[in-house]
Coordinates of C-alpha atoms in Angstrom, one line a residue:
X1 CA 60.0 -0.8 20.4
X2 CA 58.2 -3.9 20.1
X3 CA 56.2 -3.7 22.7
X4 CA 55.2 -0.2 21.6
X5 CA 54.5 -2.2 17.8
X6 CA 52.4 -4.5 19.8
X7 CA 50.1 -2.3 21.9
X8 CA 49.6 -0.1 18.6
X9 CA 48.2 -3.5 16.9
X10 CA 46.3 -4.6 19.6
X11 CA 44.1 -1.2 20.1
X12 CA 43.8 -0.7 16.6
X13 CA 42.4 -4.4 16.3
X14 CA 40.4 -3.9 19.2
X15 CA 38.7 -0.8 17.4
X16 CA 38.3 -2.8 14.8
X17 CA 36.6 -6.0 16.3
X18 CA 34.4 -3.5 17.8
X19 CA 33.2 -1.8 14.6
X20 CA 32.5 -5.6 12.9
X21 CA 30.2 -6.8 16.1
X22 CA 27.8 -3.1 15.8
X23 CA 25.1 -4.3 13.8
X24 CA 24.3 -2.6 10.6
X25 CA 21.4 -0.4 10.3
X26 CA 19.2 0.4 7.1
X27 CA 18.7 4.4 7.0
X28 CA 15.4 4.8 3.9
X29 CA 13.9 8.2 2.7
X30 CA 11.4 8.3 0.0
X31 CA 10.5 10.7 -2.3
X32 CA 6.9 10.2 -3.7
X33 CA 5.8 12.4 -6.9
X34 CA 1.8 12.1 -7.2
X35 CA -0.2 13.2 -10.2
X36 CA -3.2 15.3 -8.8
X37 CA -7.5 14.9 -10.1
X38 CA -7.6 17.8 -12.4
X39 CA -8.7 18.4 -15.8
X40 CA -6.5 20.4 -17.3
X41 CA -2.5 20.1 -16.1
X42 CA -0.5 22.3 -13.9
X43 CA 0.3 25.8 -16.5
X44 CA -1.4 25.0 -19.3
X45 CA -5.5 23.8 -20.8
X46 CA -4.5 20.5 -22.1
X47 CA -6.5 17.7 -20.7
X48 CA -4.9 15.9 -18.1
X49 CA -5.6 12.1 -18.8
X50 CA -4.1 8.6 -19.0
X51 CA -3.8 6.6 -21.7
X52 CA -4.9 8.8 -24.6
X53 CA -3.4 9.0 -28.1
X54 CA 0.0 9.7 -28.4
X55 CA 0.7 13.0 -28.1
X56 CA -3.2 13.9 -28.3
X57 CA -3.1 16.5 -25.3
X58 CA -0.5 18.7 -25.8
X59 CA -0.7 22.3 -25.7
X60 CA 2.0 24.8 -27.4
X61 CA 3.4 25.2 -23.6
X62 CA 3.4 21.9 -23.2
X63 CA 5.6 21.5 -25.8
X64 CA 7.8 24.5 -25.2
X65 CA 7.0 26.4 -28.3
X66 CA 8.6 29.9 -28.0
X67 CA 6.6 33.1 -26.5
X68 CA 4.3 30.8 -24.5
X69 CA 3.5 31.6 -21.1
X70 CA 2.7 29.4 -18.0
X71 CA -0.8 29.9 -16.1
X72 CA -1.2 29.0 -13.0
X73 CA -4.2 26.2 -12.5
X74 CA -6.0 27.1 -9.5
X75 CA -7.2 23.5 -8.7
X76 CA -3.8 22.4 -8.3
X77 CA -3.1 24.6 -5.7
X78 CA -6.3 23.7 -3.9
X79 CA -5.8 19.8 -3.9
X80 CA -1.7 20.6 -3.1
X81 CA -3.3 22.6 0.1
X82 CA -5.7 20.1 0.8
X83 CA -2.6 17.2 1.2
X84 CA -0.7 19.4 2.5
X85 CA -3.2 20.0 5.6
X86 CA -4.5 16.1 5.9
X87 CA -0.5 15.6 6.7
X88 CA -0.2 18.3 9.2
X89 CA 1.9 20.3 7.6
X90 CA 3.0 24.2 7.6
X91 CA 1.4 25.6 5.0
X92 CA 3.5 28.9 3.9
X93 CA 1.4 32.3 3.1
X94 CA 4.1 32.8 0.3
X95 CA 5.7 30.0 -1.7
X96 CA 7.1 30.4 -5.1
X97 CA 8.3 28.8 -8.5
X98 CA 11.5 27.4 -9.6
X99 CA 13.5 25.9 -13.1
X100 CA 15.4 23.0 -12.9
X101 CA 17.8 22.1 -15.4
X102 CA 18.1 18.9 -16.7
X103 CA 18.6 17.8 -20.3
X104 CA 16.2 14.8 -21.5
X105 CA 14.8 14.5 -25.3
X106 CA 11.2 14.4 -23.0
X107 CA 11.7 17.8 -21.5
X108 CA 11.0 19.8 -24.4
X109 CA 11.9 23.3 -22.7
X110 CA 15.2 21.5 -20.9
X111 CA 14.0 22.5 -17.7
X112 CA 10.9 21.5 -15.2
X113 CA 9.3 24.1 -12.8
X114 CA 9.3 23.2 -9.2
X115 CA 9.1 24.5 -6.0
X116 CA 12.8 23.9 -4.7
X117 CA 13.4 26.9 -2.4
X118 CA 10.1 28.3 -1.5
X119 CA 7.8 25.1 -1.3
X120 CA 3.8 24.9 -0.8
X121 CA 4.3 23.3 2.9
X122 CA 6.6 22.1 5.2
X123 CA 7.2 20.0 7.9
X124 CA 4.9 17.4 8.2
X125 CA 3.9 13.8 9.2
X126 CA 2.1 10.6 8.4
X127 CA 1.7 8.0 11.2
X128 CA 1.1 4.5 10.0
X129 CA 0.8 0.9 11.0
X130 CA 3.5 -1.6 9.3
X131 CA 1.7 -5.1 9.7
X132 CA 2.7 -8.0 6.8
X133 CA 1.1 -11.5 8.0
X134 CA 3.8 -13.7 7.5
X135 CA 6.9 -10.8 8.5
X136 CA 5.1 -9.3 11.7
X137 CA 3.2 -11.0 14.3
X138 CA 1.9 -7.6 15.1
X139 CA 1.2 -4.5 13.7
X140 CA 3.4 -2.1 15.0
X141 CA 3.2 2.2 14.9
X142 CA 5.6 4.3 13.1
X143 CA 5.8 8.0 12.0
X144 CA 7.5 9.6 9.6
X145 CA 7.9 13.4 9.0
X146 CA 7.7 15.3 5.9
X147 CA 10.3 17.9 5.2
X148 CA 8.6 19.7 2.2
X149 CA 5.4 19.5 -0.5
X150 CA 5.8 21.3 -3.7
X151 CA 3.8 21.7 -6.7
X152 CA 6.0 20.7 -10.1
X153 CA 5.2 19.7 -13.6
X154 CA 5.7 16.2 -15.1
X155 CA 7.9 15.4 -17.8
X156 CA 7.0 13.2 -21.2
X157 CA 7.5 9.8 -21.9
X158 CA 10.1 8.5 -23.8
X159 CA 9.3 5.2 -25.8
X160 CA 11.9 3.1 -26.6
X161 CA 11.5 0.3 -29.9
X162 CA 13.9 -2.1 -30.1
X163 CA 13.3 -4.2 -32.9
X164 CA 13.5 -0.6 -34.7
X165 CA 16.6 0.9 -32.5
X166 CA 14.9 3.8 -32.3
X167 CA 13.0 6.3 -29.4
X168 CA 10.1 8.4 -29.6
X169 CA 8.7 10.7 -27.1
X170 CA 4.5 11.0 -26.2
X171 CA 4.3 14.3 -24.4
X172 CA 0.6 13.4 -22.9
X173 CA 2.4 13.8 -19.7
X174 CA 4.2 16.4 -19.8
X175 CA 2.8 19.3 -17.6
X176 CA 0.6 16.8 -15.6
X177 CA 0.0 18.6 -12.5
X178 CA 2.2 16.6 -9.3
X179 CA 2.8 17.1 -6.2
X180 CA 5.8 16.0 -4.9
X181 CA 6.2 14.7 -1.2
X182 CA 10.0 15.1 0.0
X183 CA 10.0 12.4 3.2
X184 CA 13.1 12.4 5.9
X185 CA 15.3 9.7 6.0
X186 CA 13.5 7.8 9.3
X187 CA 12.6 4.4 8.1
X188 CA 14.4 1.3 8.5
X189 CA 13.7 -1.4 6.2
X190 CA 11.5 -2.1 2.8
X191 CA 8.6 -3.2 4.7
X192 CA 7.9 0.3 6.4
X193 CA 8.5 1.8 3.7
X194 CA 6.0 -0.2 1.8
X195 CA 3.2 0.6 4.5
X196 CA 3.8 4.6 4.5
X197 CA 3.5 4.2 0.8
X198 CA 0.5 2.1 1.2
X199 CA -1.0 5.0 3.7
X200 CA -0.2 7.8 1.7
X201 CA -2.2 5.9 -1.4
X202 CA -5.0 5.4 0.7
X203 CA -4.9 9.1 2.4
X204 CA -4.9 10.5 -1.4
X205 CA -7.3 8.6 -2.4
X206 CA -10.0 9.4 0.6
X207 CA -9.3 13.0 -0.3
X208 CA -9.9 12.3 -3.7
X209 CA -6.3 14.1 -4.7
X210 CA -4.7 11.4 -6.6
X211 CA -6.3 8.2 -7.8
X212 CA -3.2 6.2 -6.4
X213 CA -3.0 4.0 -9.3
X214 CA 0.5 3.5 -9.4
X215 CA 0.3 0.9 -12.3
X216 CA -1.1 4.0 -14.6
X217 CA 2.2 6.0 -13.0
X218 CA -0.1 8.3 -11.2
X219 CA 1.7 7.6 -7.5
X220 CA 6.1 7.4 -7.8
X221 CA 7.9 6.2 -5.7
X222 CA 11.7 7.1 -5.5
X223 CA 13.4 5.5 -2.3
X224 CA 17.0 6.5 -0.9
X225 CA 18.9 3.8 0.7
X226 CA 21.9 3.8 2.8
X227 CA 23.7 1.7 5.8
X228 CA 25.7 2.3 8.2
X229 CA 27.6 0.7 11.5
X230 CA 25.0 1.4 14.8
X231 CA 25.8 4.8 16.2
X232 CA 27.8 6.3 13.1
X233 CA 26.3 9.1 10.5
X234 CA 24.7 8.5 7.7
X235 CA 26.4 7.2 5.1
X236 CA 26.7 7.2 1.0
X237 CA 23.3 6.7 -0.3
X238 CA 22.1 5.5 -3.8
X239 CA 18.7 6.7 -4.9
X240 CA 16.0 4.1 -6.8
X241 CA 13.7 5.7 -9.2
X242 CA 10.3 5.2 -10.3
X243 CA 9.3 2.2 -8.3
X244 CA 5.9 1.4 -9.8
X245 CA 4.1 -0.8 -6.6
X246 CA 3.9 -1.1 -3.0
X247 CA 4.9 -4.6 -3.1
X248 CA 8.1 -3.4 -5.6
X249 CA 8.8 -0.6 -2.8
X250 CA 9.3 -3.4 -0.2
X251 CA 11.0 -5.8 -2.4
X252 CA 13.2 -2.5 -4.1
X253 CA 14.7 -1.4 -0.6
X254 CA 15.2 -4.6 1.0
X255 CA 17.5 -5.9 -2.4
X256 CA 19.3 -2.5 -1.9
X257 CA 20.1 -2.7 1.6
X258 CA 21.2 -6.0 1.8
X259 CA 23.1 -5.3 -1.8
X260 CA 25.0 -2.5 -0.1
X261 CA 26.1 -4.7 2.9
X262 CA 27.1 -7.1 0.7
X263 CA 29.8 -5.0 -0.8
X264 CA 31.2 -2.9 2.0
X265 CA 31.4 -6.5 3.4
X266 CA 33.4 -7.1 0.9
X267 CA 35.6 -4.3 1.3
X268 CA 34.2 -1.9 -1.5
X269 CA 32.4 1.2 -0.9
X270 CA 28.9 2.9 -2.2
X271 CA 28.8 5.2 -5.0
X272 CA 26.3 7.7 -5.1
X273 CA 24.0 6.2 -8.0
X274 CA 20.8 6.2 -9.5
X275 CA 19.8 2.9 -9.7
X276 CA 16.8 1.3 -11.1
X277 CA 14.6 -0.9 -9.6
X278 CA 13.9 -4.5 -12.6
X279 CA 10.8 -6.0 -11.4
X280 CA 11.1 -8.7 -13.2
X281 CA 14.7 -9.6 -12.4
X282 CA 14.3 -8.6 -8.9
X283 CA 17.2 -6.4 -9.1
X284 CA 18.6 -2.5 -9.2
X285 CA 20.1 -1.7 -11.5
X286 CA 22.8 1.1 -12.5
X287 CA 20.9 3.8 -14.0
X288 CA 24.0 6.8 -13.8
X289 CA 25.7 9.0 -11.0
X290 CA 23.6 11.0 -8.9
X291 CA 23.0 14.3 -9.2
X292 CA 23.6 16.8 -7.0
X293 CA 21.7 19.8 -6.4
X294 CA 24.6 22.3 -8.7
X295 CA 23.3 20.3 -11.1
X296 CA 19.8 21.5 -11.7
X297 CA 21.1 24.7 -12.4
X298 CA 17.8 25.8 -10.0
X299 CA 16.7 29.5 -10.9
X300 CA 13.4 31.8 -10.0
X301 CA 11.0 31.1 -12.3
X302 CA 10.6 34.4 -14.0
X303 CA 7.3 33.7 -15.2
X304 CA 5.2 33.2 -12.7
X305 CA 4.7 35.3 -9.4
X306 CA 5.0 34.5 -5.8
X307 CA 1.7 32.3 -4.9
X308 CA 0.0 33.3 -2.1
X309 CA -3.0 32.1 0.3
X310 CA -5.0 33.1 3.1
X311 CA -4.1 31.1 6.3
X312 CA -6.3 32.8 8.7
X313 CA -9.2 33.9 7.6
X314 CA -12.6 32.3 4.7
X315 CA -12.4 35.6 2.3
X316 CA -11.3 34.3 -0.7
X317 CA -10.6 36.0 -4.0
X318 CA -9.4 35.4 -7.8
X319 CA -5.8 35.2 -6.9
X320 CA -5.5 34.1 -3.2
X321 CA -7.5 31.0 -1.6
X322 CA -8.4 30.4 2.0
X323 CA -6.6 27.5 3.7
X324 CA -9.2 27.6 6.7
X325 CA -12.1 26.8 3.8
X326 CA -9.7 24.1 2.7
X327 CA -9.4 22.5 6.0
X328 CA -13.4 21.9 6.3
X329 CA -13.2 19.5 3.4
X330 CA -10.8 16.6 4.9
X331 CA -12.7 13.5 5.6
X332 CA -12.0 11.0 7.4
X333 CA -8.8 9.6 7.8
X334 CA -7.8 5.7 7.3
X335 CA -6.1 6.1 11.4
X336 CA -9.2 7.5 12.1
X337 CA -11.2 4.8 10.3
X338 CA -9.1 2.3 11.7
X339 CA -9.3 3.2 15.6
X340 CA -13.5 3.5 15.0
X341 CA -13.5 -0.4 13.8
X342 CA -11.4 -1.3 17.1
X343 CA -13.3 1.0 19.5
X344 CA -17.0 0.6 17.8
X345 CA -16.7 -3.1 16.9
X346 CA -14.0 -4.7 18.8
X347 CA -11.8 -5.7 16.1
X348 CA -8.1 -7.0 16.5
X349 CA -5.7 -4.0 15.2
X350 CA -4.3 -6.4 12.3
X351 CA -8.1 -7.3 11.1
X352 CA -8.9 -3.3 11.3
X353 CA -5.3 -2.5 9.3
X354 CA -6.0 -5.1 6.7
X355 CA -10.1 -3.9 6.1
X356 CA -8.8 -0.5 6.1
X357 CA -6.2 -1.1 3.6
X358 CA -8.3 -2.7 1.4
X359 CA -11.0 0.4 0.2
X360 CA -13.5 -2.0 -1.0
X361 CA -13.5 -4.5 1.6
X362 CA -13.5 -1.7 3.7
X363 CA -17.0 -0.4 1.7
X364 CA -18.4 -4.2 2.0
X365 CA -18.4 -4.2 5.7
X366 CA -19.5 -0.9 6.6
X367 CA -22.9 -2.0 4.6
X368 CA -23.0 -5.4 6.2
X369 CA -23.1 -4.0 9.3
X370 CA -26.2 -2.0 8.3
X371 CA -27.8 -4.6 9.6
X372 CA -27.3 -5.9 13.4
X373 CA -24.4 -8.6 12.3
X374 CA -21.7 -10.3 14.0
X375 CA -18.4 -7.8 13.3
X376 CA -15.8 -10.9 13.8
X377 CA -17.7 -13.3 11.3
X378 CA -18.4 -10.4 8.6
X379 CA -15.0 -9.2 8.5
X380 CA -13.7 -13.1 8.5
X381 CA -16.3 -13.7 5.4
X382 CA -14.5 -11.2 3.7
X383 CA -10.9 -11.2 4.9
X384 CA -10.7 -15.2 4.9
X385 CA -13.3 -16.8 2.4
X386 CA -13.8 -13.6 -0.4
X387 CA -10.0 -12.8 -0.7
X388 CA -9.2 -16.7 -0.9
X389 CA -11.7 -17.0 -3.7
X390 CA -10.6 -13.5 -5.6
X391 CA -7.1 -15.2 -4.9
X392 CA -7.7 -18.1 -6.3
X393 CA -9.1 -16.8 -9.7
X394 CA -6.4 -14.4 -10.0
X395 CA -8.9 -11.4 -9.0
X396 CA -8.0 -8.0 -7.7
X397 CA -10.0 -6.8 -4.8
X398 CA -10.7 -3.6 -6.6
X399 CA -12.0 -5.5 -9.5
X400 CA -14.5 -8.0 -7.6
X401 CA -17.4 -8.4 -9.5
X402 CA -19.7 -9.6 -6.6
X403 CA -22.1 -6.8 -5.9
X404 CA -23.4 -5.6 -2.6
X405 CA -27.0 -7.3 -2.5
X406 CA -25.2 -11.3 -3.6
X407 CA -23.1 -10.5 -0.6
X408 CA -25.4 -9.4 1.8
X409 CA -27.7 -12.2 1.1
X410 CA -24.9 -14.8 0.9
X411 CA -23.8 -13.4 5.0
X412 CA -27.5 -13.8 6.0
X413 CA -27.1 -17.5 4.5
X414 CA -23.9 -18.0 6.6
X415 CA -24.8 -16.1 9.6
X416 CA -28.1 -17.9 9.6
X417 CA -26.4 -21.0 9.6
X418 CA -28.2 -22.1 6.4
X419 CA -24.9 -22.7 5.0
X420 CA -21.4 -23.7 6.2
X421 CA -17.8 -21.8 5.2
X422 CA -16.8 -24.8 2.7
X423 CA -20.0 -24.0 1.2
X424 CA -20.4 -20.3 1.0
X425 CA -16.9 -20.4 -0.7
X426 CA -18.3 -22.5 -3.2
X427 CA -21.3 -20.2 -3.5
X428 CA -18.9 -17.5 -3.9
X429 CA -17.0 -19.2 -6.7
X430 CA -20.8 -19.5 -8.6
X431 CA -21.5 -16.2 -8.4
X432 CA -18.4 -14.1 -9.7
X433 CA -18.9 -12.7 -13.1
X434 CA -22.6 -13.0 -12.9
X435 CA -25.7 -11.7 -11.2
X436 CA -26.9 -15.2 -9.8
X437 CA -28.8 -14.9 -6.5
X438 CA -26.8 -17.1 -3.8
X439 CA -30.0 -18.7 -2.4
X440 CA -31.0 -19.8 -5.8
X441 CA -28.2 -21.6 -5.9
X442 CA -27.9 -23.2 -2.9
X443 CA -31.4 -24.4 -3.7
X444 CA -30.2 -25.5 -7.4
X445 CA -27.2 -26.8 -6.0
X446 CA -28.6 -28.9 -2.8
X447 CA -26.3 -27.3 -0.7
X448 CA -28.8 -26.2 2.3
X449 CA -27.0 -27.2 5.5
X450 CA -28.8 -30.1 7.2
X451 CA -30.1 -28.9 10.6
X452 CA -32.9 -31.9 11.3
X453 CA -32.4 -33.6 14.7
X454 CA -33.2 -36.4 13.5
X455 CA -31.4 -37.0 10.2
X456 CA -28.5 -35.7 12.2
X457 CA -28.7 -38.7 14.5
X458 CA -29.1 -41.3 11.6
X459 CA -26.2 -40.2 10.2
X460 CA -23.5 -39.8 13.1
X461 CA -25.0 -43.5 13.9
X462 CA -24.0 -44.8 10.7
X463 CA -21.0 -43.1 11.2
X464 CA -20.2 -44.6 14.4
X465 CA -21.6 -48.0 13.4
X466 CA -18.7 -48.0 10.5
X467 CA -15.9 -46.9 12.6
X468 CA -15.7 -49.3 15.9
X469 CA -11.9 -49.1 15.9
X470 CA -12.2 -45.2 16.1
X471 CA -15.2 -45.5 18.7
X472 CA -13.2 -48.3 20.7
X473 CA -10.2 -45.3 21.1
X474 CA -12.5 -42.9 22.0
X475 CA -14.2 -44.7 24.7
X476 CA -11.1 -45.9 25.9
X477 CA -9.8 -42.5 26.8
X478 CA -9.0 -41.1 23.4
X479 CA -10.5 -38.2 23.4
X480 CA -8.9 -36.7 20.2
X481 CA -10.5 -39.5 18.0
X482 CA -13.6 -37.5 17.9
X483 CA -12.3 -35.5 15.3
X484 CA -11.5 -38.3 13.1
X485 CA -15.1 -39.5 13.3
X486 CA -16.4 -35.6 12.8
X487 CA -14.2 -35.6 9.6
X488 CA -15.9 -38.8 8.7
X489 CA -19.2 -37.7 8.9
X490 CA -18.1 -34.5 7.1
X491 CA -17.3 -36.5 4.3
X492 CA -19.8 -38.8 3.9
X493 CA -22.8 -36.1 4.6
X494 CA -21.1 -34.0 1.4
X495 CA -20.4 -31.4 4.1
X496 CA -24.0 -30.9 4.5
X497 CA -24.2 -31.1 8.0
X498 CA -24.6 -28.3 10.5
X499 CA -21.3 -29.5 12.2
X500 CA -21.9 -27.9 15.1
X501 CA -25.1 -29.9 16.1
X502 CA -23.6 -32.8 15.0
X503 CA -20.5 -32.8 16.8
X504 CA -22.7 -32.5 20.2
X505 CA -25.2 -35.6 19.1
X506 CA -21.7 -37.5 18.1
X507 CA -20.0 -37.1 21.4
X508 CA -23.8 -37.5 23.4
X509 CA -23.9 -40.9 21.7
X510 CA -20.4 -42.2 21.6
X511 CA -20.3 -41.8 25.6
X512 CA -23.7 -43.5 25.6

């Protein structure tokens, strides 16, 4: 009987031990909701804008007055299409319109129409690079496939005033036309969710669907997060909702995944939650249970009928658009942009990812290489010595002031060696916020870089002349010393001095 006791423990324990050593693994989904270019919103005139007066574009729809009708807004459809087919997805000849349920005090009709059942497209994918300096060393490729697109209408915007202890509701946004992207749960950590976020903003963008600001809310995302033991199904998930950056994406998941080890570390369990991502805390909150789809309640939309479109032929008319005419206006694609920098200018993968990612870096070197220029330097003027300078004043990209003729006079300066790196930043530093010409003022400034033979000489001899423990190491073997003296002569010469020349007439006279 013991013995029987004994072998029981021993193989449970074992089973156990064995569960505890499998590492975990992060399983992340997002859903992304993203408000699409149009003038008017999704079933009604009223202007579709951001950061109007407070409740200033409404329409009776909008605000659920009784006896009002949706109308379908044709642009919509077309820019819903147009995503759909830049992320190879099914587009379906007959898709139609849904209510869901759900009762907020900015949901004036207590329901949203969707696309639950019968969505615009199906079954696509986005391949993307995931490459953070600092995390990766290199930029690796990853895919992730899109189960469904549908059209939907936004809800309001419920204001909350404390001091007052009181609510109020701005229904600008309620009816903005979104599309919202349903993603498959195939991503492992924050970081790769952050860069299919960050491709997405960039592929709607290009297409000129969404504007991508995800400050202005016009790009959500909502992420799901669950763990699990290596080789076991997926687990209880908890859902975080609105996440308002790419950077709060990456920092959002990774606090939820190692939260959720944390506790079943500790023994608990996951509850299926809606959670809240605090930016400011750097913590998700409780928000309330999850929903389930018996919830929503989800009925036909009785309202509007089935929507239809052409997928294989260019005759249009009033009611049904053709997809093939749709197709002929993708543009190029950030992968595609990406793989012509490598191939047509020999760039590193990470230097294309990072110009790429950047829109208006990207639009500063395609015009600097208008002109027959070193790819490498261009791309290190603006990755290295622009960004550190926006950095350093606390500058967006997207916000740089510096316009295209300062900087392509300021590269002929550096590429012309005219001037050196320490002092085109400084140039660079003169010239934001204004329209001052960078030659002018490297010629008000004194900051031409000495080039003359001779003045070069003078000073590396002084240099040498000053320093004869340093030149006593040097000549004694130690080779490495010639930096110190270059540094030196950096210093004394204001950083004035063509440092290539002068580090050839340093080392030609010290082994004199």
């Amino acid at each position: 009987m013991r013995t029987k006791f004994l072998y029981k423990y021993l193989k449970i324990h074992k089973r156990y031990s064995s569960q505890i050593a499998k590492k975990w693994q992060s399983v992340v989904g997002l859903e992304v909701h993203a408000q699409l270019n149009t003038e008017s919103k999704l079933f009604s005139g009223a202007q579709n804008t951001f950061g109007g007066l407070v409740n200033n574009c409404v329409s009776l729809f909008d605000a659920a007055i009784p006896g009002t009708l949706p109308v379908l807004n044709r642009k919509c459809v077309e820019l819903g299409v147009l995503a759909a087919l830049a992320f190879s997805c099914r587009v379906n000849e007959v898709s139609s319109f849904d209510r869901k349920h759900y009762f907020y005090a900015d949901l004036p009709a207590g329901y949203q129409i969707t696309q639950q059942r019968a969505p615009l497209a199906n079954d696509g994918v986005i391949n993307f690079q995931v490459y953070t300096p600092g995390v990766h060393k290199k930029p690796y490729n990853k895919s992730s496939m899109i189960k469904q697109i549908q059209l939907e209408q936004d809800s309001g915007k419920s204001l909350h005033d404390i001091e007052l202890k009181q609510s109020l509701v701005d229904l600008n946004r309620a009816g903005a036309p979104l599309i919202e992207i349903v993603f498959e749960p195939d991503l492992e950590d924050g970081e790769e969710a952050a860069a299919l976020v960050k491709e997405l903003v960039l592929i709607v963008q290009r297409l000129g669907v969404c504007s991508g600001r995800m400050e202005e809310g016009a790009l959500r995302v909502d992420a799901n997060v669950s763990i699990r033991r290596e080789g076991d199904p997926l687990s209880t998930r908890t859902e975080i909702k609105n996440i308002g950056s790419i950077r709060g994406v990456a920092s959002a998941v990774r606090y939820e995944i190692d939260r959720q080890q944390s506790v079943l570390e500790d023994g608990g369990s996951i509850i299926n939650e809606t959670r809240m991502w605090d930016a400011a805390a750097k913590v998700t909150v409780p928000m309330r249970d999850k929903e389930v789809v018996q919830d929503y309640r989800y009925m036909p939309e009785p309202n509007l009928p089935p929507l239809r479109v052409n997928l294989t032929t260019r005759e249009e008319t009033q009611d049904i658009m053709s997809v093939p005419l749709i197709s002929d206006r993708i543009p190029e694609l950030p992968a595609e942009s990406r793989t012509k920098l490598i191939e047509k200018h020999d760039l590193r993968p990470e230097i294309a990812i990072q110009l790429v990612n950047e829109p208006t870096l990207f639009d500063f070197f395609n015009n600097l290489m208008n002109k027959n220029r070193n790819p490498i330097k261009v791309a290190n003027l603006l990755l290295n010595d622009l960004l550190t300078v926006l950095n350093k004043r606390k500058i967006d990209v997207n916000n740089c002031t510096i316009n295209m003729q300062q900087l392509d006079e300021l590269t002929d300066l550096l590429l012309e060696k005219k001037i050196n790196l320490d002092i085109c930043r400084s140039v660079l530093e003169e010239i934001i916020g204004n329209r001052k010409s960078p030659l002018a003022v490297v010629n008000e400034k004194g900051w031409s870089l000495v080039t003359d033979n001779e003045e070069i000489t003078e000073q590396c001899r002084r240099v040498i002349e000053d320093n004869p423990k340093l030149v006593k190491q040097f000549r004694d073997g130690k080779v490495k010393v010639l930096r110190a003296l270059l540094g030196v002569l950096s210093k004394t010469s204001d950083n004035k001095l063509d440092m290539s020349l002068a580090s050839k007439k340093m080392e030609e006279l010290l082994r004199k």
